[in-house]
Short mmCIF file of C-alpha atoms and ligand atoms in Angstrom, two decimals:
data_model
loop_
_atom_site.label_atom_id
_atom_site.label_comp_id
_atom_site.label_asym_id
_atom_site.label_seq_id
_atom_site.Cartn_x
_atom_site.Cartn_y
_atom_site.Cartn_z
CA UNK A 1 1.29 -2.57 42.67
CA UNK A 2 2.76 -5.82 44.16
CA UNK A 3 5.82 -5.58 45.78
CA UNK A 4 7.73 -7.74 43.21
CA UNK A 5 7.64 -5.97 39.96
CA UNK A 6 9.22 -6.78 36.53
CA UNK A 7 8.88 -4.23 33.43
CA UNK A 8 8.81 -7.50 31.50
CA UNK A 9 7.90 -10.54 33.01
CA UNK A 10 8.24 -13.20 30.67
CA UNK A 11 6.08 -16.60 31.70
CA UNK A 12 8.53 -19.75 30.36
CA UNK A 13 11.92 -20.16 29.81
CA UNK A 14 11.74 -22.30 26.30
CA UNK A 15 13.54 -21.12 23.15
CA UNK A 16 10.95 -17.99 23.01
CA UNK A 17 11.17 -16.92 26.38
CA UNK A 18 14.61 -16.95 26.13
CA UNK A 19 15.25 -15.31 22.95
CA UNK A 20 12.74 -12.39 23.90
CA UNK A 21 14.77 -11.82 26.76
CA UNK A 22 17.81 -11.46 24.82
CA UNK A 23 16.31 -9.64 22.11
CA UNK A 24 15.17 -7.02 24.74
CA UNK A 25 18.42 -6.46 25.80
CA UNK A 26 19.64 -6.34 21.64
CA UNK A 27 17.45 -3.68 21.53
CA UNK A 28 18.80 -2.06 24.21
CA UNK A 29 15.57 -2.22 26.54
CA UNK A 30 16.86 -1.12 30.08
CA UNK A 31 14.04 -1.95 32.60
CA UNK A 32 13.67 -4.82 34.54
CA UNK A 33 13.73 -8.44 32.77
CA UNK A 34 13.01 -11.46 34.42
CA UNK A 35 12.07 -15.07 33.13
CA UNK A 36 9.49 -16.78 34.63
CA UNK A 37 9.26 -20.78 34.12
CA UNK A 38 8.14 -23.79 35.28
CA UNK A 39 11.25 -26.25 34.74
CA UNK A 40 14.11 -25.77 37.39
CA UNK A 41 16.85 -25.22 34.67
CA UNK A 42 17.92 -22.72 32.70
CA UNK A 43 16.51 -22.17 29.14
CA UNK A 44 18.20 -24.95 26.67
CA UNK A 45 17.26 -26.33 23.43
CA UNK A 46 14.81 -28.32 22.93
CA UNK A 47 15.42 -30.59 19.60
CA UNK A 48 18.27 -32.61 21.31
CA UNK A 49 15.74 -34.04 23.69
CA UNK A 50 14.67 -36.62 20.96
CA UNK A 51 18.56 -36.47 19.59
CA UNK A 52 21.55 -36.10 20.85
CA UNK A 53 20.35 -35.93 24.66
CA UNK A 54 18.33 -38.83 24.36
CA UNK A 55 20.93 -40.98 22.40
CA UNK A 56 23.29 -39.92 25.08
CA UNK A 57 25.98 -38.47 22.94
CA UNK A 58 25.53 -34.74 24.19
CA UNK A 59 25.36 -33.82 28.18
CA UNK A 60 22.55 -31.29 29.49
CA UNK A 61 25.29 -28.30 29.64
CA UNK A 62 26.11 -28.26 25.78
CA UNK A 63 22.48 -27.67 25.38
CA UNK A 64 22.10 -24.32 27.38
CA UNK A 65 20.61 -21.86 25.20
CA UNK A 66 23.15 -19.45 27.41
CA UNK A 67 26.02 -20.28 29.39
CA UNK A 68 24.42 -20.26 33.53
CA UNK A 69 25.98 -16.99 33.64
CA UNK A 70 24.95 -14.75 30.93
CA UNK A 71 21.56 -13.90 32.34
CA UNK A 72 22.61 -12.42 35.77
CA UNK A 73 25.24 -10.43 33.14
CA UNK A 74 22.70 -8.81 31.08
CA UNK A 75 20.61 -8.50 34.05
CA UNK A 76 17.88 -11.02 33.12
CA UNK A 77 16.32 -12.80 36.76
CA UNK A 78 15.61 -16.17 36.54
CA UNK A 79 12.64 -17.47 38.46
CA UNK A 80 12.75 -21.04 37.73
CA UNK A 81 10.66 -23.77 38.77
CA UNK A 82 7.46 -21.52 39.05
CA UNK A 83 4.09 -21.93 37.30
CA UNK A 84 2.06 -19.47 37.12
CA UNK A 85 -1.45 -20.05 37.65
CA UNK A 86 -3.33 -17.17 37.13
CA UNK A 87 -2.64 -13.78 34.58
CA UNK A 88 -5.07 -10.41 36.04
CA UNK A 89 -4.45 -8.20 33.54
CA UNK A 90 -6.82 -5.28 34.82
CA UNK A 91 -3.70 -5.31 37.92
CA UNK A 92 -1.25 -6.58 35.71
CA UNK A 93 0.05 -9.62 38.22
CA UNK A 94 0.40 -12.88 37.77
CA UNK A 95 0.17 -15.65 40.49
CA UNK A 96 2.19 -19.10 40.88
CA UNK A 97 1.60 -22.06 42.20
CA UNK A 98 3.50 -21.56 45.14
CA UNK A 99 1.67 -18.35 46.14
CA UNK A 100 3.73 -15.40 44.49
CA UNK A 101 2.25 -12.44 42.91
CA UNK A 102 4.13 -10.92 40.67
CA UNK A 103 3.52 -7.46 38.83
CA UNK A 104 4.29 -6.65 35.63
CA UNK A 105 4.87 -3.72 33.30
CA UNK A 106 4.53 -6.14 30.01
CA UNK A 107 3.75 -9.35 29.72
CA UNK A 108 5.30 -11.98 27.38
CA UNK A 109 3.56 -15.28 27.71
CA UNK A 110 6.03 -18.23 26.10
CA UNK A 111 4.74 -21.22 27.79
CA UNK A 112 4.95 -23.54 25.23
CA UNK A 113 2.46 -26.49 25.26
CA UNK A 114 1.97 -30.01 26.90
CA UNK A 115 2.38 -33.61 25.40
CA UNK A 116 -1.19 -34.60 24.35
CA UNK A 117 -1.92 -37.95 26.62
CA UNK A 118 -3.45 -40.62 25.34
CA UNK A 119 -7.03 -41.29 26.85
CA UNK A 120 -7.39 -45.11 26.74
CA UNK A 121 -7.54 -47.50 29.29
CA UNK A 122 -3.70 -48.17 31.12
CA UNK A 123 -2.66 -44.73 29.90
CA UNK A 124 -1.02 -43.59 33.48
CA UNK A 125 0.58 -46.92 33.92
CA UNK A 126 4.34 -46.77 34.50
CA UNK A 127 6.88 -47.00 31.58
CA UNK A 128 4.74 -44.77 29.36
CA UNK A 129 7.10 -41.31 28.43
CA UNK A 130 6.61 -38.64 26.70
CA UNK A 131 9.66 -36.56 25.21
CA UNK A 132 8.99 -32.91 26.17
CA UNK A 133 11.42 -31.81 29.05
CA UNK A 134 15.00 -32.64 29.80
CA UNK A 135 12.84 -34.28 32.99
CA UNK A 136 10.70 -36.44 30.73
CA UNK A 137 14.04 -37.91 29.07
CA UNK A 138 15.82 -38.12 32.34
CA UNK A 139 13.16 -40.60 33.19
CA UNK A 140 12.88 -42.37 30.44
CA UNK A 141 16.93 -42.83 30.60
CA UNK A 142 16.56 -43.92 33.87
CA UNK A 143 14.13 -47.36 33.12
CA UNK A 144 16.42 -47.54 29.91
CA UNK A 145 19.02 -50.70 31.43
CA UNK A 146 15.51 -52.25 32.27
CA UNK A 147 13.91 -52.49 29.39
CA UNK A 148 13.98 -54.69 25.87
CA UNK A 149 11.15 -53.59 24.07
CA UNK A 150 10.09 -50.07 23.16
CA UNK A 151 6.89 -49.28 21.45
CA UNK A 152 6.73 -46.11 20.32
CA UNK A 153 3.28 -44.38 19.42
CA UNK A 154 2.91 -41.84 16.40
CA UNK A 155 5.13 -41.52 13.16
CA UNK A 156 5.22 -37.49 13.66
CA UNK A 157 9.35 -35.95 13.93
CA UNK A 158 9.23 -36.93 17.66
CA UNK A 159 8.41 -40.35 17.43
CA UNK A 160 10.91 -40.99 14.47
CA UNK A 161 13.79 -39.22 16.14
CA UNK A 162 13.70 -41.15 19.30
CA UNK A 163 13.13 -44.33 17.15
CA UNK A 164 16.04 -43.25 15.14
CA UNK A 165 18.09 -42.63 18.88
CA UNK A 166 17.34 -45.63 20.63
CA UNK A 167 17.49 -48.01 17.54
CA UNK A 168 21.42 -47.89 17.85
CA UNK A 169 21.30 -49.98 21.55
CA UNK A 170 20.13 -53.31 20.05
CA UNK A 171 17.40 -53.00 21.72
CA UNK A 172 13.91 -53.88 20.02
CA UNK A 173 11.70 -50.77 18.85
CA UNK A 174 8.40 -50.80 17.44
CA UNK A 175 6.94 -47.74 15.71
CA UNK A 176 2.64 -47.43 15.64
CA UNK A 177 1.55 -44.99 13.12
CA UNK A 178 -2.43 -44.50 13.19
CA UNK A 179 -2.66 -43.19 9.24
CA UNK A 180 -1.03 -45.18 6.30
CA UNK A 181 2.36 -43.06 6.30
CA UNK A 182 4.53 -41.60 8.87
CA UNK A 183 4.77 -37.87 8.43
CA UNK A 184 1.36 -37.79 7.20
CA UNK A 185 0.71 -34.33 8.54
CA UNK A 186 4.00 -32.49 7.72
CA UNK A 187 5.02 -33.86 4.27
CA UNK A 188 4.32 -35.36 1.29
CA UNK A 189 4.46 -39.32 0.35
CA UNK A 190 7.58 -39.49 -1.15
CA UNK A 191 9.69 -38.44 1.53
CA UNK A 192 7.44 -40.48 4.31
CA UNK A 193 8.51 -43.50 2.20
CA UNK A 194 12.21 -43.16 2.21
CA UNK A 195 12.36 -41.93 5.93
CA UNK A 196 10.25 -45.38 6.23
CA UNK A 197 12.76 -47.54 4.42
CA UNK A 198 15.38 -45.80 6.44
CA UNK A 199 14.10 -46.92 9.56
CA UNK A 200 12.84 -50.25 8.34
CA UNK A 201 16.79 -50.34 7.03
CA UNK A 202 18.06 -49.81 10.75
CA UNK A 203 15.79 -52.41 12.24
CA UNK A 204 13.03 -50.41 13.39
CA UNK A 205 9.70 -52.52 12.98
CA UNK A 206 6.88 -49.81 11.65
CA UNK A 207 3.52 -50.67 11.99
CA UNK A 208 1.37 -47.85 9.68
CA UNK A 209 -2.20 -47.85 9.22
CA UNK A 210 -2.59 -49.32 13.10
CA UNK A 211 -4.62 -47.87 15.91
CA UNK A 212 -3.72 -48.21 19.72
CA UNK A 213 -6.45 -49.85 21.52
CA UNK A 214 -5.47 -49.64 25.37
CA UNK A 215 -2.06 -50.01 27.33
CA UNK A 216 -1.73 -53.51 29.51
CA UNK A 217 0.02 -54.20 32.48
CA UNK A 218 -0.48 -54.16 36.24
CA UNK A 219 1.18 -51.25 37.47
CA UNK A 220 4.03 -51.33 34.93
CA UNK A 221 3.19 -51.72 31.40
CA UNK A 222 3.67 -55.31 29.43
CA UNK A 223 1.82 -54.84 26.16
CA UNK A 224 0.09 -52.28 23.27
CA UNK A 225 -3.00 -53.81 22.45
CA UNK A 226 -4.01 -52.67 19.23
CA UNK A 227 -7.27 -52.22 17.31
CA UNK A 228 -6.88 -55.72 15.75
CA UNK A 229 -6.65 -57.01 18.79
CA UNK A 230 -3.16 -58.43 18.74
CA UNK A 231 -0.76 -57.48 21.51
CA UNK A 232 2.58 -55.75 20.93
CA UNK A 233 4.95 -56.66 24.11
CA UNK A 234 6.58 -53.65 25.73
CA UNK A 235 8.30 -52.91 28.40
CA UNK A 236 8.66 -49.45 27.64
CA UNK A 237 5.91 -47.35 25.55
CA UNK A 238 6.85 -43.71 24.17
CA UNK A 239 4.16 -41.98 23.16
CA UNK A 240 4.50 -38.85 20.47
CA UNK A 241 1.09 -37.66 19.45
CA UNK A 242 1.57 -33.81 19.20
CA UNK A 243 1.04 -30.86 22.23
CA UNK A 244 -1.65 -29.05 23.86
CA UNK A 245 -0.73 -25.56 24.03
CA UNK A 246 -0.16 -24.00 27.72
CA UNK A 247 -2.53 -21.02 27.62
CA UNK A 248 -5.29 -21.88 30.33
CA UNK A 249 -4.19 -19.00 33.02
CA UNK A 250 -4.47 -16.38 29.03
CA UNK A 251 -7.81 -17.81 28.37
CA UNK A 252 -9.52 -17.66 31.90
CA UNK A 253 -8.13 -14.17 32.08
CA UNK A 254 -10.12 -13.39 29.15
CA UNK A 255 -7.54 -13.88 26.16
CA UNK A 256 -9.38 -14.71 22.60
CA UNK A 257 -7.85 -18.42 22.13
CA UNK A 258 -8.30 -21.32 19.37
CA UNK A 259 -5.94 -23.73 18.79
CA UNK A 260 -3.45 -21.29 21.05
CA UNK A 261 -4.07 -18.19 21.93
CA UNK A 262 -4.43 -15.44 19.10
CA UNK A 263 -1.84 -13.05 18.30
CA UNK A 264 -1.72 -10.21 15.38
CA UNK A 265 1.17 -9.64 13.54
CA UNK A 266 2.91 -7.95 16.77
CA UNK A 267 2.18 -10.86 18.49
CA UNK A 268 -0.21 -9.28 20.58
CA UNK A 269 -2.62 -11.25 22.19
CA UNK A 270 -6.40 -9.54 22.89
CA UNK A 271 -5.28 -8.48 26.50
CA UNK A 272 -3.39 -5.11 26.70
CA UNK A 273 0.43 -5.16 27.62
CA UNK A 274 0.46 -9.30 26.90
CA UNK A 275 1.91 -10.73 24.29
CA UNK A 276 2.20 -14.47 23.00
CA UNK A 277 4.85 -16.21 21.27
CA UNK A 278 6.05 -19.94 19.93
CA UNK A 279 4.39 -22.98 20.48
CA UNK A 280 1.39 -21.11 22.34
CA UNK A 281 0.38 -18.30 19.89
CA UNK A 282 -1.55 -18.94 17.28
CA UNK A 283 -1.19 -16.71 14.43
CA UNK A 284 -2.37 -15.72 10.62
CA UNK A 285 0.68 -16.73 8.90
CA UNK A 286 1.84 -15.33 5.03
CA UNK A 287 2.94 -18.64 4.12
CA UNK A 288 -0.11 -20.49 5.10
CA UNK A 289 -2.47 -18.33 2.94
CA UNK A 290 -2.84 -16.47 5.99
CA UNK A 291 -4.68 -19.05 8.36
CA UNK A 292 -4.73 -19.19 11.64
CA UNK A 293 -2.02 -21.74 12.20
CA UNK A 294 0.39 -22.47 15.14
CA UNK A 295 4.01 -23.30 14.47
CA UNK A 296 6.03 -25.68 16.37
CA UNK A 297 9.54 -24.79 15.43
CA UNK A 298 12.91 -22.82 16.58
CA UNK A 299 12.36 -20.83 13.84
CA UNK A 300 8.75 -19.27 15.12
CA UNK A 301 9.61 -19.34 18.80
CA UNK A 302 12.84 -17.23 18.37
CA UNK A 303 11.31 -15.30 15.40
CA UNK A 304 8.17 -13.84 17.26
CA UNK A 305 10.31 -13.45 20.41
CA UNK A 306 12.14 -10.82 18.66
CA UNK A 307 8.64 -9.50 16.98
CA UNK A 308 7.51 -9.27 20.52
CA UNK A 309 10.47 -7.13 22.01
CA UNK A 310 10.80 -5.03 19.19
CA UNK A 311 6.70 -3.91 19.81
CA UNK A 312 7.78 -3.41 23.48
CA UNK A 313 10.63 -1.37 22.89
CA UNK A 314 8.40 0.73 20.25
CA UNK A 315 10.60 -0.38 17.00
CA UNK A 316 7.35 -2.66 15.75
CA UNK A 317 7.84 -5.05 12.56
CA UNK A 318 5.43 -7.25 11.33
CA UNK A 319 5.94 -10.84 11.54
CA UNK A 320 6.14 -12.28 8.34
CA UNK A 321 9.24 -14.43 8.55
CA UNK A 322 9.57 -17.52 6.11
CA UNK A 323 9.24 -21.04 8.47
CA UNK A 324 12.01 -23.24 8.22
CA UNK A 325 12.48 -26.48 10.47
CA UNK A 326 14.71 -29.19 10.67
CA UNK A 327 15.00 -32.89 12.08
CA UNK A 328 18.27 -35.27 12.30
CA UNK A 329 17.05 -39.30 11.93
CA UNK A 330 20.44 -41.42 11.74
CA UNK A 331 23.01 -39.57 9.44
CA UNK A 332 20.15 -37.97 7.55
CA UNK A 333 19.78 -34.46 7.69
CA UNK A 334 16.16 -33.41 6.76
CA UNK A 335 15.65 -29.30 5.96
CA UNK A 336 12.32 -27.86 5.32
CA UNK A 337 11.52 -24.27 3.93
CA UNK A 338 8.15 -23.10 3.73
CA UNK A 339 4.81 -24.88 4.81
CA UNK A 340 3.68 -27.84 2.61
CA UNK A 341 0.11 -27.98 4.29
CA UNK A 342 -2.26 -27.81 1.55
CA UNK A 343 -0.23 -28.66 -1.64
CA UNK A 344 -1.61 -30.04 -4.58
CA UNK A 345 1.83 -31.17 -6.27
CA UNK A 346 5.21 -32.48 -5.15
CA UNK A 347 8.19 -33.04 -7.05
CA UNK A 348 10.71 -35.43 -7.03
CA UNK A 349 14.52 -33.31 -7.35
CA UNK A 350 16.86 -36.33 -7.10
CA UNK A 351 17.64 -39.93 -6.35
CA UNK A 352 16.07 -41.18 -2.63
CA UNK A 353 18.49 -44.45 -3.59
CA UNK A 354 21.53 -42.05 -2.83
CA UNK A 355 20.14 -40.36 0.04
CA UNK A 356 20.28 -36.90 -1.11
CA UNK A 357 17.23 -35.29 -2.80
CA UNK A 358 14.34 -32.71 -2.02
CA UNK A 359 10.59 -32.38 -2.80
CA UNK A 360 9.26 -29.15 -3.52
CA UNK A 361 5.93 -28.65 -3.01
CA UNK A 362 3.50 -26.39 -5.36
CA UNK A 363 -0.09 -25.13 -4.76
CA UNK A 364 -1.60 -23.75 -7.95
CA UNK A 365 1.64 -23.97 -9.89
CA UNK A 366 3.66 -21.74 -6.79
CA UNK A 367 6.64 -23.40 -4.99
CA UNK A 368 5.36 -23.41 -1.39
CA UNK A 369 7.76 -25.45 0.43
CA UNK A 370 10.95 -27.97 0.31
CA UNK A 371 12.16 -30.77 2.13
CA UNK A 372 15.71 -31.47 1.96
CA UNK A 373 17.06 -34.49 2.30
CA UNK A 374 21.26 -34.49 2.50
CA UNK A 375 20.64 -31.94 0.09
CA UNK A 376 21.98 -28.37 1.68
CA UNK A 377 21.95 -26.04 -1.43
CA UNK A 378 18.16 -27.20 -2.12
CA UNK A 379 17.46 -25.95 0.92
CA UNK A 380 19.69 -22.56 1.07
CA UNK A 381 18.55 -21.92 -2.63
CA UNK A 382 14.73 -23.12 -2.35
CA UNK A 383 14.38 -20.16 0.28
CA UNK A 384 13.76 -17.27 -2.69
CA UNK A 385 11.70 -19.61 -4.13
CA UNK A 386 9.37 -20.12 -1.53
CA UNK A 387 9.37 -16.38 -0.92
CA UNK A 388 8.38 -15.40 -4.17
CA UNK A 389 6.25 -18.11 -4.16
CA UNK A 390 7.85 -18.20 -7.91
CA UNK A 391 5.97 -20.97 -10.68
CA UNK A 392 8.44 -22.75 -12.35
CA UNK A 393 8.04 -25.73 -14.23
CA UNK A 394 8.22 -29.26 -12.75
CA UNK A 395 10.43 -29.99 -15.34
CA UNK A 396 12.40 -27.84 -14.40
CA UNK A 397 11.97 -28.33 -10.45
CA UNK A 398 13.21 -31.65 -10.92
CA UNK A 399 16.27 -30.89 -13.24
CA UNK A 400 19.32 -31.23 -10.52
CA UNK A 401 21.41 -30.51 -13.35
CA UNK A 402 19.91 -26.97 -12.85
CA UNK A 403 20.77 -25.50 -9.22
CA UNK A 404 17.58 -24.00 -8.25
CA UNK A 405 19.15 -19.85 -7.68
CA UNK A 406 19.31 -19.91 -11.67
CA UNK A 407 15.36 -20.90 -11.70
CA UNK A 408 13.89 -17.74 -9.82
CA UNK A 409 16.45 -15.96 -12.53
CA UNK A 410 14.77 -18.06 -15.89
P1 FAD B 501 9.00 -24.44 25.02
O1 FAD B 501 10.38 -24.59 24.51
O2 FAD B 501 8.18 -25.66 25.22
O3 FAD B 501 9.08 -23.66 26.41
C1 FAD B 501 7.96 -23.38 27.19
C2 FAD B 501 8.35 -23.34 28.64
O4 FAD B 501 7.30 -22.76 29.39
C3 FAD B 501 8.58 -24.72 29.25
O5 FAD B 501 9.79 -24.75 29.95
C4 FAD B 501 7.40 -24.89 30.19
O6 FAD B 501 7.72 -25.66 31.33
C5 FAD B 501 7.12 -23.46 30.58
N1 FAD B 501 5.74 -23.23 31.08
C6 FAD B 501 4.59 -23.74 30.57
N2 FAD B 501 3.53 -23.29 31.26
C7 FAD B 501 4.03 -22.49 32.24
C8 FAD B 501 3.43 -21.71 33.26
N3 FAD B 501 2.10 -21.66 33.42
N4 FAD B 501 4.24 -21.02 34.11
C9 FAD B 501 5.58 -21.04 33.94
N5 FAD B 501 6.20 -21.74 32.96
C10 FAD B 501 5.43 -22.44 32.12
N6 FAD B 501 11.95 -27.60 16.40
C11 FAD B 501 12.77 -27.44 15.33
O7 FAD B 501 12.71 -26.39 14.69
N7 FAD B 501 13.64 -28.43 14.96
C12 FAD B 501 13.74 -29.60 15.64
O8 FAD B 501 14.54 -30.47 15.29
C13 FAD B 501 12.90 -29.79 16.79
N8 FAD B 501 12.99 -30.92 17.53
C14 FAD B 501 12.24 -31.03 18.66
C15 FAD B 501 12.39 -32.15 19.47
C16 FAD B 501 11.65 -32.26 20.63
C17 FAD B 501 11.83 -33.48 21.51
C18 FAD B 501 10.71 -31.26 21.00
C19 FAD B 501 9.89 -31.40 22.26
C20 FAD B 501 10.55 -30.15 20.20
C21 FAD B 501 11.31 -30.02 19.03
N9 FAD B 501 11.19 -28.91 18.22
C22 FAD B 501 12.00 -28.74 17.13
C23 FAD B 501 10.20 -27.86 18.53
C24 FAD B 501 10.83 -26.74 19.33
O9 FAD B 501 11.63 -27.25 20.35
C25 FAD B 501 9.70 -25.89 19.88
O10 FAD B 501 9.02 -25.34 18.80
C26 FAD B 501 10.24 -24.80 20.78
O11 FAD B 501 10.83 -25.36 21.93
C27 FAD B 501 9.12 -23.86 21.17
O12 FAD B 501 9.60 -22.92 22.09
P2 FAD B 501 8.62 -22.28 23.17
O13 FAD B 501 9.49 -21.38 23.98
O14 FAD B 501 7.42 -21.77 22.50
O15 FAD B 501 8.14 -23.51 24.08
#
C-alpha cells in the first residue's frame, strides 16, 4: 500500500467532487476524505465564470462552493493543484504529475472536461480564451483594458453569456455561430430567436450560419477570417465550442469510455472501487429514452455525487433524477426542465414581446422538457409534467390562462 492513503480519494475539485465529498460526510462516512484537483483553489462554482465573475460584479470568494474553512472542519484534505496522471486500479494508486502516488480505498473520478480547441491555422496565437477556469477568466480580464473588439466563436450558453457580460463595457462584440441559430443543440427555434433579438437588442452583432476559417495575426491575434473569406477584426477572440471530457488516465487504465467514461446507474464505472461523476461520466439517462448521454449541468454533477457516496457508504439509489439547468443573459432568466433533444413539437406558452414565456417540448404527444423564460411557475410547475412525461393538449400547453399544476390534474 503506498504510504499516503485516502479511503476516498476523489480526483477534481469541481461542483461533483465537491459535493461527493460533502455528501460522504451527510451520510455520515467516517474514513479518510481527501480531494484531489488540478486548479490551486478551492472548489467554487462554475456558472459565474461566464456571469457574474466575468462581468466583474461578483469577487472569486462569493463563489466558494464552501467557505476555505469547512473542509479541514469536516475533515476533507485538500490536495490542490495536482493532476493526476495515471489511475492502477489492480494497486488502487493513482500518480500526479509531480510524482505522488497516492492509494486509495475508493475512487471517485470528477475531473470534469477540457475546452475543445479549435484546430485551424493561428489557433494558439495570443488573445484567444476560453472560459473554463477562474484562471482562463483571470486572463482574459487581464488583456480586457487592451482590447476593442471581441469575437466570440459558438452561439452555445457559454458563448452567449460572456457576450451578454462583456456587451455592457461599450466595447464591440461579435458573435460567430456555425449553424443557422444559436442554441441549435439545446433548444428549440423559438427561444434561439428571441435570445437572438435580445442580443441583437443590446448591440451584440451575431453572425449565424458562418464558419471560422483560420485566426490572423503575428503573435497576437488581429482578425477571424471566415469561410467567405471576409475578415472580422479582433483584438480579442473567445472561443466556446463545447468540452472534451478529462478521462484519459480512466481509459488507459482500462475503463470502458465513449463520449466520457461509462457509468451504471450507481455511477460505477467498469473498474472496481471507481466511480465517475458530472461532466466526465457518461450515462443511460431516463429522460433521454435511456441513451447514453453526458450532462453538463449543476444539476448532474451534484446529483451523481450524492449517487456515488451513497453506493460507497452501502445506502445505493439509482440515479434517475429529472435534469434541470439554467443560464442568466442580461436580466433574462432562462430555466430548463427536462431534455429537449429529440422533440418533435414545441409550443409556444406566452408572449416573447413581454419577455416572459416558456416552450414545452413534446415527443410523441409527451411533455419532455421546458424552457423558461422570466417565467418561474412554468418552470416549478412544468417539473411533474416532465416526470410523468404527461400528454396534454397543445391547446392546452399554450393556455397561460391555465397554470400548468391544474393540467397533470385534467
Ligand atoms: P468541473 O466543475 O469542471 O470540475 C472538474 C475539476 O477537475 C476541475 O477543477 C479540473 O481542473 C479538475 N481535473 C481535471 N482533470 C484532472 C486530473 N487529471 N487530476 C486532477 N484534477 C483534474 N451549469 C448549469 O447548470 N448552469 C449554468 O448556468 C452553467 N454555467 C456554466 C458556465 C461556465 C462558464 C461553465 C464552464 C460551465 C457552466 N455550467 C453551468 C456547467 C457546470 O459548471 C458543470 O456542469 C459543472 O461544473 C460540472 O462539474 P464537474 O465537477 O463535473 O466538473
Amino acid at each position: 500500500m503506498s504510504a499516503e492513503h485516502y479511503d476516498v480519494l476523489i480526483v477534481g475539485g469541481g461542483h461533483a467532487g465537491a459535493q461527493a465529498a460533502v455528501a460522504l460526510r451527510q451520510e455520515k462516512f467516517t474514513g479518510s476524505v481527501a480531494i484531489l484537483g488540478a486548479e490551486p483553489h478551492p472548489p467554487y462554482e462554475r456558472p459565474p465564470l461566464s456571469k457574474e465573475y466575468l462581468a466583474g460584479v461578483k469577487s472569486f470568494e462569493r463563489i466558494l462552493i464552501r467557505p476555505e474553512t469547512f473542509w479541514a472542519e469536516r475533515g476533507v484534505s485538500l490536495l490542490l493543484g495536482e493532476t493526476v496522471v495515471t489511475v492502477d486500479p489492480v494497486a488502487k494508486s493513482v500518480l500526479t504529475e509531480a510524482g505522488r502516488t497516492i492509494g486509495y480505498g475508493e475512487l471517485i473520478w470528477a475531473t470534469g472536461g477540457e475546452p475543445r480547441r479549435l484546430t485551424c491555422a493561428g489557433h494558439d496565437l495570443a488573445g484567444i480564451h476560453t472560459v473554463r477556469t477562474r484562471a482562463d477568466v483571470d486572463r482574459l480580464l487581464g488583456e480586457w483594458d487592451a482590447v476593442e473588439r471581441i469575437v466570440v466563436i459558438g452561439g452555445g450558453y457559454i458563448g452567449l453569456e460572456a457576450s451578454a457580460a462583456l456587451s455592457k463595457f461599450g466595447k464591440s462584440v461579435t458573435l460567430v455561430e456555425a449553424q443557422d441559430r444559436v442554441l441549435a443543440r439545446v433548444a428549440g427555434e423559438p427561444l434561439s430567436r428571441f435570445y437572438e433579438a435580445e442580443h441583437r437588442a443590446h448591440g451584440v452583432t451575431l453572425m449565424l450560419g458562418v464558419g471560422v476559417s483560420c485566426l490572423e495575426g503575428v503573435d497576437r491575434v488581429t482578425g477571424v477570417r471566415l469561410d467567405s473569406g471576409a475578415l472580422l477584426p479582433a483584438d480579442m477572440v473567445i472561443v466556446g465550442i463545447g468540452i472534451v471530457p478529462a478521462v484519459e488516465p480512466l481509459v488507459q487504465a482500462g475503463a470502458e469510455a465513449g463520449n466520457g467514461v461509462i457509468v451504471d446507474a450507481r455511477c460505477r464505472t467498469s473498474l472496481p472501487h471507481i466511480h465517475a461523476i458530472g461532466d466526465c461520466a457518461a450515462h443511460s439517462n431516463h429522460y433521454a429514452d435511456g441513451a447514453v448521454i453526458r450532462l453538463e449541468s449543476v444539476q448532474n454533477a451534484n446529483d451523481q455525487a450524492v449517487t456515488a457516496a451513497r453506493d460507497i457508504v452501502g445506502r445505493s439509489v439509482d440515479y434517475d433524477a429529472v435534469p434541470w439547468f439554467w443560464s442568466n443573459q442580461y436580466d433574462l432568466k432562462l430555466q430548463t426542465i427536462g431534455l429537449s433533444a429529440g422533440f418533435d413539437a414545441a409550443v409556444l406558452r406566452g408572449d416573447p414581446a413581454v419577455r416572459s414565456f416558456s416552450v414545452v417540448y413534446l415527443r410523441q404527444g409527451r411533455v419532455i422538457a421546458i424552457d423558461a423564460v422570466n417565467a418561474v411557475k412554468d418552470y416549478v410547475q412544468g417539473r411533474a409534467l416532465v416526470q410523468a412525461g404527461a400528454v396534454i393538449p397543445p391547446e392546452l400547453l399554450a393556455d397561460t390562462a391555465r397554470p400548468l399544476k391544474e393540467l397533470l390534474l385534467s
